[in-house]
Amino acid sequence: MCGPLEPAAPSPRIEPARERAVEAYREACEGITSLAYDRARLKLDLALRGLPAIRDRIALETGRLELLRRNPLTAAEFFAEAEASPHESVRVRASYGRAFALLRADDPAGQEALEQLLEAYPEIPDRNQLLLEHAKRMLRQRRYEDALGSMRRLRIEAPGSDAARWAELETQRLRSVGYEAPSLTDEERVRAAMNLMNVGPLDKARSEVEELLELPMPGELHADAHYLASKIARFEGRWLASATYLRTAQLFSSATLLSSQTIEVRANDMARTAGARSPVRAEQT
């Protein structure tokens, strides 16, 4: 006998069905990882029948699976369904997947989907993969100026990545057959160096900053370059060199990084650190 405070006995029909759906969802995810795409698709369909409460997540995984199966338009439909999720994390991933799938499919809606996504989430992870896919789409459609624009953004926003290296090679190829592809401006090179400092490799960042320090750039860009040089010196334990670069940055007005007062504080910190460290190592420049 079941009272109002006692849990009802589980239905012998419902509980096993739910358990099978949960197991099917788990097997589907494993199937995607192990490249068993056809089996994974069947398991996702089974999971959907038994787990309607997570329909959004199942649609997200199905979209990812259809992309791997090279069905981008089908994938875009499932991603669009997942975009209606009540959970923001699912919606963001779904919007990313939909934009990517539409670009891969050469669908005209891909451009708008990409722009809306980057406007809503300008710092979304792996945005360079979207820019790469957009550039490839432009190349397939022989819209070379648009392709060069996306590749330029890759070279600035994701320097050091495989996507940026591909963009550099493609830019050189198009330039060699007569398309106009101006070199990065000094300001763009400084922005690229800033981004390179965040993701590495450090050797490439050091080389780029050293070149920037030798260029006849406007004062604010010189300030940014010297500040970046200071960060590299600090990473390498060259404290006195770091303080010296900061002092030089103070001679210019930086429009993009730190205020003169903040630079002053950091320069003093580096000078004190240099004095507390080994004199030989601290004075290396």
PDB file of C-alpha atoms in Angstrom:
ATOM      1  CA  MET A   1       0.000   0.000   0.000  1.00  0.00           C
ATOM      2  CA  CYS A   2       1.430   3.333  -0.992  1.00  0.00           C
ATOM      3  CA  GLY A   3       0.868   6.361   1.246  1.00  0.00           C
ATOM      4  CA  PRO A   4       1.250   9.973   0.089  1.00  0.00           C
ATOM      5  CA  LEU A   5       4.785  10.180   1.528  1.00  0.00           C
ATOM      6  CA  GLU A   6       6.004   6.931   0.055  1.00  0.00           C
ATOM      7  CA  PRO A   7       7.512   6.723  -3.453  1.00  0.00           C
ATOM      8  CA  ALA A   8       5.378   4.948  -5.976  1.00  0.00           C
ATOM      9  CA  ALA A   9       6.719   1.701  -7.255  1.00  0.00           C
ATOM     10  CA  PRO A  10       8.440   2.165 -10.617  1.00  0.00           C
ATOM     11  CA  SER A  11       6.593   0.910 -13.630  1.00  0.00           C
ATOM     12  CA  PRO A  12       8.208  -2.302 -14.888  1.00  0.00           C
ATOM     13  CA  ARG A  13       7.632  -1.029 -18.424  1.00  0.00           C
ATOM     14  CA  ILE A  14       8.791   2.593 -18.081  1.00  0.00           C
ATOM     15  CA  GLU A  15      11.996   2.125 -16.082  1.00  0.00           C
ATOM     16  CA  PRO A  16      13.619  -0.464 -18.379  1.00  0.00           C
ATOM     17  CA  ALA A  17      12.753   1.694 -21.404  1.00  0.00           C
ATOM     18  CA  ARG A  18      14.444   4.710 -19.817  1.00  0.00           C
ATOM     19  CA  GLU A  19      17.477   2.680 -18.869  1.00  0.00           C
ATOM     20  CA  ARG A  20      17.763   1.423 -22.436  1.00  0.00           C
ATOM     21  CA  ALA A  21      17.545   5.006 -23.722  1.00  0.00           C
ATOM     22  CA  VAL A  22      20.284   6.167 -21.347  1.00  0.00           C
ATOM     23  CA  GLU A  23      22.471   3.277 -22.430  1.00  0.00           C
ATOM     24  CA  ALA A  24      21.738   4.052 -26.090  1.00  0.00           C
ATOM     25  CA  TYR A  25      22.806   7.680 -25.587  1.00  0.00           C
ATOM     26  CA  ARG A  26      26.038   6.564 -23.932  1.00  0.00           C
ATOM     27  CA  GLU A  27      26.743   4.093 -26.738  1.00  0.00           C
ATOM     28  CA  ALA A  28      25.996   6.770 -29.333  1.00  0.00           C
ATOM     29  CA  CYS A  29      28.590   9.108 -27.838  1.00  0.00           C
ATOM     30  CA  GLU A  30      31.098   6.262 -27.748  1.00  0.00           C
ATOM     31  CA  GLY A  31      30.231   5.426 -31.353  1.00  0.00           C
ATOM     32  CA  ILE A  32      30.970   8.972 -32.480  1.00  0.00           C
ATOM     33  CA  THR A  33      34.349   8.847 -30.745  1.00  0.00           C
ATOM     34  CA  SER A  34      35.196   5.462 -32.281  1.00  0.00           C
ATOM     35  CA  LEU A  35      34.012   6.524 -35.778  1.00  0.00           C
ATOM     36  CA  ALA A  36      31.119   4.015 -35.774  1.00  0.00           C
ATOM     37  CA  TYR A  37      28.834   6.639 -37.260  1.00  0.00           C
ATOM     38  CA  ASP A  38      25.974   4.500 -38.598  1.00  0.00           C
ATOM     39  CA  ARG A  39      25.590   2.641 -35.298  1.00  0.00           C
ATOM     40  CA  ALA A  40      25.774   5.929 -33.397  1.00  0.00           C
ATOM     41  CA  ARG A  41      22.953   7.373 -35.502  1.00  0.00           C
ATOM     42  CA  LEU A  42      20.684   4.444 -34.683  1.00  0.00           C
ATOM     43  CA  LYS A  43      21.477   4.754 -30.996  1.00  0.00           C
ATOM     44  CA  LEU A  44      20.671   8.477 -30.979  1.00  0.00           C
ATOM     45  CA  ASP A  45      17.264   7.772 -32.523  1.00  0.00           C
ATOM     46  CA  LEU A  46      16.621   5.187 -29.814  1.00  0.00           C
ATOM     47  CA  ALA A  47      17.760   7.615 -27.097  1.00  0.00           C
ATOM     48  CA  LEU A  48      15.422  10.310 -28.398  1.00  0.00           C
ATOM     49  CA  ARG A  49      12.368   8.055 -28.007  1.00  0.00           C
ATOM     50  CA  GLY A  50      13.203   7.316 -24.379  1.00  0.00           C
ATOM     51  CA  LEU A  51      14.711  10.637 -23.257  1.00  0.00           C
ATOM     52  CA  PRO A  52      12.535  13.468 -24.604  1.00  0.00           C
ATOM     53  CA  ALA A  53      13.673  15.743 -21.747  1.00  0.00           C
ATOM     54  CA  ILE A  54      17.128  16.038 -23.275  1.00  0.00           C
ATOM     55  CA  ARG A  55      15.932  16.351 -26.849  1.00  0.00           C
ATOM     56  CA  ASP A  56      18.120  19.464 -27.275  1.00  0.00           C
ATOM     57  CA  ARG A  57      21.319  17.637 -26.341  1.00  0.00           C
ATOM     58  CA  ILE A  58      20.440  14.676 -28.532  1.00  0.00           C
ATOM     59  CA  ALA A  59      19.822  17.075 -31.441  1.00  0.00           C
ATOM     60  CA  LEU A  60      23.212  18.672 -30.752  1.00  0.00           C
ATOM     61  CA  GLU A  61      24.999  15.323 -30.840  1.00  0.00           C
ATOM     62  CA  THR A  62      23.072  14.284 -33.937  1.00  0.00           C
ATOM     63  CA  GLY A  63      24.129  17.474 -35.694  1.00  0.00           C
ATOM     64  CA  ARG A  64      27.744  16.803 -34.785  1.00  0.00           C
ATOM     65  CA  LEU A  65      27.397  13.250 -36.058  1.00  0.00           C
ATOM     66  CA  GLU A  66      25.858  14.337 -39.372  1.00  0.00           C
ATOM     67  CA  LEU A  67      28.743  16.753 -39.895  1.00  0.00           C
ATOM     68  CA  LEU A  68      31.155  13.852 -39.440  1.00  0.00           C
ATOM     69  CA  ARG A  69      29.066  11.820 -41.897  1.00  0.00           C
ATOM     70  CA  ARG A  70      29.503  14.678 -44.405  1.00  0.00           C
ATOM     71  CA  ASN A  71      25.857  15.676 -44.390  1.00  0.00           C
ATOM     72  CA  PRO A  72      26.200  19.386 -43.497  1.00  0.00           C
ATOM     73  CA  LEU A  73      22.661  20.439 -44.456  1.00  0.00           C
ATOM     74  CA  THR A  74      21.152  17.674 -42.345  1.00  0.00           C
ATOM     75  CA  ALA A  75      23.499  18.664 -39.559  1.00  0.00           C
ATOM     76  CA  ALA A  76      22.355  22.284 -39.802  1.00  0.00           C
ATOM     77  CA  GLU A  77      18.736  21.192 -39.301  1.00  0.00           C
ATOM     78  CA  PHE A  78      19.576  19.362 -36.074  1.00  0.00           C
ATOM     79  CA  PHE A  79      21.716  22.256 -34.836  1.00  0.00           C
ATOM     80  CA  ALA A  80      18.794  24.612 -35.525  1.00  0.00           C
ATOM     81  CA  GLU A  81      16.601  22.391 -33.354  1.00  0.00           C
ATOM     82  CA  ALA A  82      19.184  22.450 -30.565  1.00  0.00           C
ATOM     83  CA  GLU A  83      19.273  26.267 -30.726  1.00  0.00           C
ATOM     84  CA  ALA A  84      15.838  26.238 -29.070  1.00  0.00           C
ATOM     85  CA  SER A  85      17.362  24.711 -25.930  1.00  0.00           C
ATOM     86  CA  PRO A  86      16.634  26.403 -22.593  1.00  0.00           C
ATOM     87  CA  HIS A  87      20.332  26.029 -21.726  1.00  0.00           C
ATOM     88  CA  GLU A  88      22.690  28.712 -23.022  1.00  0.00           C
ATOM     89  CA  SER A  89      25.675  26.365 -23.256  1.00  0.00           C
ATOM     90  CA  VAL A  90      23.699  24.127 -25.636  1.00  0.00           C
ATOM     91  CA  ARG A  91      22.417  27.109 -27.634  1.00  0.00           C
ATOM     92  CA  VAL A  92      25.935  28.502 -28.135  1.00  0.00           C
ATOM     93  CA  ARG A  93      27.325  25.164 -29.288  1.00  0.00           C
ATOM     94  CA  ALA A  94      24.332  24.678 -31.561  1.00  0.00           C
ATOM     95  CA  SER A  95      24.723  28.143 -33.125  1.00  0.00           C
ATOM     96  CA  TYR A  96      28.400  27.428 -33.703  1.00  0.00           C
ATOM     97  CA  GLY A  97      27.597  24.078 -35.301  1.00  0.00           C
ATOM     98  CA  ARG A  98      24.845  25.530 -37.483  1.00  0.00           C
ATOM     99  CA  ALA A  99      27.091  28.322 -38.797  1.00  0.00           C
ATOM    100  CA  PHE A 100      29.882  25.842 -39.478  1.00  0.00           C
ATOM    101  CA  ALA A 101      27.562  23.363 -41.208  1.00  0.00           C
ATOM    102  CA  LEU A 102      25.972  26.007 -43.437  1.00  0.00           C
ATOM    103  CA  LEU A 103      29.409  27.298 -44.466  1.00  0.00           C
ATOM    104  CA  ARG A 104      30.541  23.749 -45.195  1.00  0.00           C
ATOM    105  CA  ALA A 105      27.434  23.210 -47.331  1.00  0.00           C
ATOM    106  CA  ASP A 106      27.962  26.482 -49.269  1.00  0.00           C
ATOM    107  CA  ASP A 107      24.504  27.561 -48.121  1.00  0.00           C
ATOM    108  CA  PRO A 108      23.893  31.320 -48.569  1.00  0.00           C
ATOM    109  CA  ALA A 109      22.544  31.462 -44.995  1.00  0.00           C
ATOM    110  CA  GLY A 110      25.976  30.575 -43.685  1.00  0.00           C
ATOM    111  CA  GLN A 111      27.282  34.133 -43.991  1.00  0.00           C
ATOM    112  CA  GLU A 112      24.472  35.570 -41.869  1.00  0.00           C
ATOM    113  CA  ALA A 113      24.730  32.751 -39.324  1.00  0.00           C
ATOM    114  CA  LEU A 114      28.456  33.409 -38.960  1.00  0.00           C
ATOM    115  CA  GLU A 115      28.022  37.171 -38.532  1.00  0.00           C
ATOM    116  CA  GLN A 116      25.246  36.777 -35.963  1.00  0.00           C
ATOM    117  CA  LEU A 117      27.278  34.277 -33.962  1.00  0.00           C
ATOM    118  CA  LEU A 118      30.439  36.404 -33.868  1.00  0.00           C
ATOM    119  CA  GLU A 119      28.423  39.491 -33.000  1.00  0.00           C
ATOM    120  CA  ALA A 120      26.727  37.724 -30.082  1.00  0.00           C
ATOM    121  CA  TYR A 121      29.848  35.871 -28.907  1.00  0.00           C
ATOM    122  CA  PRO A 122      32.951  37.694 -30.216  1.00  0.00           C
ATOM    123  CA  GLU A 123      35.256  35.650 -27.968  1.00  0.00           C
ATOM    124  CA  ILE A 124      33.732  32.257 -28.721  1.00  0.00           C
ATOM    125  CA  PRO A 125      36.335  29.466 -28.567  1.00  0.00           C
ATOM    126  CA  ASP A 126      37.547  28.030 -31.871  1.00  0.00           C
ATOM    127  CA  ARG A 127      36.324  31.038 -33.840  1.00  0.00           C
ATOM    128  CA  ASN A 128      39.372  30.580 -36.051  1.00  0.00           C
ATOM    129  CA  GLN A 129      37.841  27.323 -37.327  1.00  0.00           C
ATOM    130  CA  LEU A 130      34.780  29.282 -38.450  1.00  0.00           C
ATOM    131  CA  LEU A 131      36.961  31.860 -40.195  1.00  0.00           C
ATOM    132  CA  LEU A 132      38.908  29.038 -41.836  1.00  0.00           C
ATOM    133  CA  GLU A 133      35.702  27.421 -43.087  1.00  0.00           C
ATOM    134  CA  HIS A 134      34.461  30.791 -44.344  1.00  0.00           C
ATOM    135  CA  ALA A 135      37.705  31.386 -46.235  1.00  0.00           C
ATOM    136  CA  LYS A 136      37.511  27.948 -47.844  1.00  0.00           C
ATOM    137  CA  ARG A 137      33.921  28.596 -48.853  1.00  0.00           C
ATOM    138  CA  MET A 138      34.932  31.876 -50.492  1.00  0.00           C
ATOM    139  CA  LEU A 139      37.709  30.086 -52.381  1.00  0.00           C
ATOM    140  CA  ARG A 140      35.300  27.410 -53.593  1.00  0.00           C
ATOM    141  CA  GLN A 141      33.015  30.152 -54.896  1.00  0.00           C
ATOM    142  CA  ARG A 142      35.979  32.034 -56.414  1.00  0.00           C
ATOM    143  CA  ARG A 143      35.230  35.079 -54.286  1.00  0.00           C
ATOM    144  CA  TYR A 144      38.906  35.705 -53.784  1.00  0.00           C
ATOM    145  CA  GLU A 145      38.722  39.162 -52.226  1.00  0.00           C
ATOM    146  CA  ASP A 146      36.362  37.887 -49.519  1.00  0.00           C
ATOM    147  CA  ALA A 147      38.609  34.863 -49.013  1.00  0.00           C
ATOM    148  CA  LEU A 148      41.621  37.125 -48.577  1.00  0.00           C
ATOM    149  CA  GLY A 149      39.686  39.139 -46.002  1.00  0.00           C
ATOM    150  CA  SER A 150      38.936  36.051 -43.893  1.00  0.00           C
ATOM    151  CA  MET A 151      42.489  34.803 -44.240  1.00  0.00           C
ATOM    152  CA  ARG A 152      43.799  38.188 -43.121  1.00  0.00           C
ATOM    153  CA  ARG A 153      41.654  37.943 -39.984  1.00  0.00           C
ATOM    154  CA  LEU A 154      43.055  34.476 -39.319  1.00  0.00           C
ATOM    155  CA  ARG A 155      46.616  35.763 -39.591  1.00  0.00           C
ATOM    156  CA  ILE A 156      45.819  38.518 -37.081  1.00  0.00           C
ATOM    157  CA  GLU A 157      43.513  36.733 -34.651  1.00  0.00           C
ATOM    158  CA  ALA A 158      45.018  33.231 -34.626  1.00  0.00           C
ATOM    159  CA  PRO A 159      48.746  33.650 -35.385  1.00  0.00           C
ATOM    160  CA  GLY A 160      50.777  30.526 -34.782  1.00  0.00           C
ATOM    161  CA  SER A 161      47.820  28.227 -35.507  1.00  0.00           C
ATOM    162  CA  ASP A 162      47.589  25.726 -38.350  1.00  0.00           C
ATOM    163  CA  ALA A 163      44.737  27.806 -39.753  1.00  0.00           C
ATOM    164  CA  ALA A 164      46.936  30.921 -39.865  1.00  0.00           C
ATOM    165  CA  ARG A 165      49.759  29.025 -41.556  1.00  0.00           C
ATOM    166  CA  TRP A 166      47.304  27.768 -44.182  1.00  0.00           C
ATOM    167  CA  ALA A 167      45.998  31.329 -44.623  1.00  0.00           C
ATOM    168  CA  GLU A 168      49.533  32.655 -45.120  1.00  0.00           C
ATOM    169  CA  LEU A 169      50.282  30.056 -47.805  1.00  0.00           C
ATOM    170  CA  GLU A 170      46.990  30.673 -49.609  1.00  0.00           C
ATOM    171  CA  THR A 171      47.558  34.422 -49.461  1.00  0.00           C
ATOM    172  CA  GLN A 172      50.983  33.984 -51.035  1.00  0.00           C
ATOM    173  CA  ARG A 173      49.491  31.743 -53.722  1.00  0.00           C
ATOM    174  CA  LEU A 174      46.808  34.262 -54.649  1.00  0.00           C
ATOM    175  CA  ARG A 175      49.338  37.072 -54.601  1.00  0.00           C
ATOM    176  CA  SER A 176      51.567  35.097 -56.989  1.00  0.00           C
ATOM    177  CA  VAL A 177      48.776  34.844 -59.585  1.00  0.00           C
ATOM    178  CA  GLY A 178      47.996  38.531 -59.525  1.00  0.00           C
ATOM    179  CA  TYR A 179      45.509  39.153 -56.719  1.00  0.00           C
ATOM    180  CA  GLU A 180      46.163  42.162 -54.533  1.00  0.00           C
ATOM    181  CA  ALA A 181      46.949  41.110 -50.978  1.00  0.00           C
ATOM    182  CA  PRO A 182      48.687  43.894 -49.046  1.00  0.00           C
ATOM    183  CA  SER A 183      50.971  42.977 -46.174  1.00  0.00           C
ATOM    184  CA  LEU A 184      49.691  43.438 -42.639  1.00  0.00           C
ATOM    185  CA  THR A 185      49.873  47.017 -41.419  1.00  0.00           C
ATOM    186  CA  ASP A 186      52.007  47.903 -38.403  1.00  0.00           C
ATOM    187  CA  GLU A 187      48.891  48.096 -36.242  1.00  0.00           C
ATOM    188  CA  GLU A 188      47.730  44.671 -37.456  1.00  0.00           C
ATOM    189  CA  ARG A 189      51.164  43.202 -36.765  1.00  0.00           C
ATOM    190  CA  VAL A 190      51.060  44.560 -33.211  1.00  0.00           C
ATOM    191  CA  ARG A 191      47.584  43.040 -32.723  1.00  0.00           C
ATOM    192  CA  ALA A 192      48.840  39.726 -34.093  1.00  0.00           C
ATOM    193  CA  ALA A 193      51.803  39.825 -31.717  1.00  0.00           C
ATOM    194  CA  MET A 194      49.445  40.466 -28.781  1.00  0.00           C
ATOM    195  CA  ASN A 195      47.376  37.428 -29.754  1.00  0.00           C
ATOM    196  CA  LEU A 196      50.513  35.355 -30.292  1.00  0.00           C
ATOM    197  CA  MET A 197      51.632  36.201 -26.763  1.00  0.00           C
ATOM    198  CA  ASN A 198      48.428  34.619 -25.445  1.00  0.00           C
ATOM    199  CA  VAL A 199      48.637  31.325 -27.342  1.00  0.00           C
ATOM    200  CA  GLY A 200      52.294  30.918 -28.360  1.00  0.00           C
ATOM    201  CA  PRO A 201      54.657  29.702 -29.439  1.00  0.00           C
ATOM    202  CA  LEU A 202      56.810  32.089 -27.401  1.00  0.00           C
ATOM    203  CA  ASP A 203      59.772  31.850 -29.790  1.00  0.00           C
ATOM    204  CA  LYS A 204      57.631  33.103 -32.652  1.00  0.00           C
ATOM    205  CA  ALA A 205      56.210  35.878 -30.472  1.00  0.00           C
ATOM    206  CA  ARG A 206      59.730  36.952 -29.485  1.00  0.00           C
ATOM    207  CA  SER A 207      60.859  37.035 -33.109  1.00  0.00           C
ATOM    208  CA  GLU A 208      57.843  39.100 -34.166  1.00  0.00           C
ATOM    209  CA  VAL A 209      58.241  41.578 -31.303  1.00  0.00           C
ATOM    210  CA  GLU A 210      61.938  42.007 -32.052  1.00  0.00           C
ATOM    211  CA  GLU A 211      61.038  42.937 -35.635  1.00  0.00           C
ATOM    212  CA  LEU A 212      58.382  45.369 -34.410  1.00  0.00           C
ATOM    213  CA  LEU A 213      60.893  47.135 -32.174  1.00  0.00           C
ATOM    214  CA  GLU A 214      62.980  47.979 -35.249  1.00  0.00           C
ATOM    215  CA  LEU A 215      60.134  49.462 -37.277  1.00  0.00           C
ATOM    216  CA  PRO A 216      59.534  53.240 -37.577  1.00  0.00           C
ATOM    217  CA  MET A 217      56.041  53.030 -36.086  1.00  0.00           C
ATOM    218  CA  PRO A 218      53.845  55.693 -34.447  1.00  0.00           C
ATOM    219  CA  GLY A 219      54.480  56.285 -30.758  1.00  0.00           C
ATOM    220  CA  GLU A 220      51.505  54.365 -29.384  1.00  0.00           C
ATOM    221  CA  LEU A 221      52.494  51.264 -31.368  1.00  0.00           C
ATOM    222  CA  HIS A 222      56.067  51.561 -30.098  1.00  0.00           C
ATOM    223  CA  ALA A 223      54.672  51.643 -26.565  1.00  0.00           C
ATOM    224  CA  ASP A 224      52.689  48.458 -27.221  1.00  0.00           C
ATOM    225  CA  ALA A 225      55.710  46.713 -28.769  1.00  0.00           C
ATOM    226  CA  HIS A 226      57.949  47.603 -25.820  1.00  0.00           C
ATOM    227  CA  TYR A 227      55.294  46.440 -23.385  1.00  0.00           C
ATOM    228  CA  LEU A 228      55.105  43.085 -25.196  1.00  0.00           C
ATOM    229  CA  ALA A 229      58.909  42.858 -25.119  1.00  0.00           C
ATOM    230  CA  SER A 230      58.731  43.454 -21.371  1.00  0.00           C
ATOM    231  CA  LYS A 231      56.277  40.574 -20.952  1.00  0.00           C
ATOM    232  CA  ILE A 232      58.550  38.224 -22.877  1.00  0.00           C
ATOM    233  CA  ALA A 233      61.560  39.266 -20.786  1.00  0.00           C
ATOM    234  CA  ARG A 234      59.525  38.687 -17.620  1.00  0.00           C
ATOM    235  CA  PHE A 235      58.502  35.210 -18.788  1.00  0.00           C
ATOM    236  CA  GLU A 236      62.168  34.419 -19.382  1.00  0.00           C
ATOM    237  CA  GLY A 237      63.262  35.744 -15.999  1.00  0.00           C
ATOM    238  CA  ARG A 238      65.124  38.759 -17.414  1.00  0.00           C
ATOM    239  CA  TRP A 239      63.756  41.160 -14.816  1.00  0.00           C
ATOM    240  CA  LEU A 240      66.018  44.153 -15.458  1.00  0.00           C
ATOM    241  CA  ALA A 241      65.414  43.929 -19.205  1.00  0.00           C
ATOM    242  CA  SER A 242      61.682  43.789 -18.504  1.00  0.00           C
ATOM    243  CA  ALA A 243      61.888  46.961 -16.396  1.00  0.00           C
ATOM    244  CA  THR A 244      63.932  48.694 -19.109  1.00  0.00           C
ATOM    245  CA  TYR A 245      61.367  47.898 -21.800  1.00  0.00           C
ATOM    246  CA  LEU A 246      58.622  49.251 -19.547  1.00  0.00           C
ATOM    247  CA  ARG A 247      60.551  52.467 -18.939  1.00  0.00           C
ATOM    248  CA  THR A 248      60.902  52.891 -22.701  1.00  0.00           C
ATOM    249  CA  ALA A 249      57.170  52.251 -23.179  1.00  0.00           C
ATOM    250  CA  GLN A 250      56.532  55.194 -20.839  1.00  0.00           C
ATOM    251  CA  LEU A 251      58.134  57.529 -23.378  1.00  0.00           C
ATOM    252  CA  PHE A 252      55.223  56.854 -25.734  1.00  0.00           C
ATOM    253  CA  SER A 253      51.457  56.978 -25.259  1.00  0.00           C
ATOM    254  CA  SER A 254      49.792  53.591 -25.622  1.00  0.00           C
ATOM    255  CA  ALA A 255      46.270  53.610 -27.047  1.00  0.00           C
ATOM    256  CA  THR A 256      45.630  49.898 -26.683  1.00  0.00           C
ATOM    257  CA  LEU A 257      47.359  48.536 -23.594  1.00  0.00           C
ATOM    258  CA  LEU A 258      48.226  50.071 -20.240  1.00  0.00           C
ATOM    259  CA  SER A 259      48.195  53.584 -18.847  1.00  0.00           C
ATOM    260  CA  SER A 260      51.476  55.345 -18.098  1.00  0.00           C
ATOM    261  CA  GLN A 261      50.767  55.094 -14.367  1.00  0.00           C
ATOM    262  CA  THR A 262      50.229  51.336 -14.548  1.00  0.00           C
ATOM    263  CA  ILE A 263      53.409  50.929 -16.577  1.00  0.00           C
ATOM    264  CA  GLU A 264      55.269  52.936 -13.919  1.00  0.00           C
ATOM    265  CA  VAL A 265      54.045  50.606 -11.174  1.00  0.00           C
ATOM    266  CA  ARG A 266      55.016  47.500 -13.137  1.00  0.00           C
ATOM    267  CA  ALA A 267      58.420  48.921 -14.051  1.00  0.00           C
ATOM    268  CA  ASN A 268      59.134  49.549 -10.374  1.00  0.00           C
ATOM    269  CA  ASP A 269      58.027  46.010  -9.528  1.00  0.00           C
ATOM    270  CA  MET A 270      60.365  44.563 -12.172  1.00  0.00           C
ATOM    271  CA  ALA A 271      63.265  46.720 -10.944  1.00  0.00           C
ATOM    272  CA  ARG A 272      62.744  45.520  -7.354  1.00  0.00           C
ATOM    273  CA  THR A 273      62.510  41.922  -8.545  1.00  0.00           C
ATOM    274  CA  ALA A 274      65.725  42.353 -10.523  1.00  0.00           C
ATOM    275  CA  GLY A 275      67.494  43.593  -7.427  1.00  0.00           C
ATOM    276  CA  ALA A 276      66.333  40.592  -5.421  1.00  0.00           C
ATOM    277  CA  ARG A 277      67.438  38.064  -8.026  1.00  0.00           C
ATOM    278  CA  SER A 278      70.821  36.915  -9.236  1.00  0.00           C
ATOM    279  CA  PRO A 279      72.665  40.013 -10.581  1.00  0.00           C
ATOM    280  CA  VAL A 280      74.063  38.063 -13.526  1.00  0.00           C
ATOM    281  CA  ARG A 281      70.705  36.740 -14.707  1.00  0.00           C
ATOM    282  CA  ALA A 282      68.811  39.937 -13.964  1.00  0.00           C
ATOM    283  CA  GLU A 283      71.108  42.081 -16.083  1.00  0.00           C
ATOM    284  CA  GLN A 284      70.934  39.832 -19.162  1.00  0.00           C
ATOM    285  CA  THR A 285      69.169  41.632 -22.022  1.00  0.00           C
TER     286      THR A 285
END
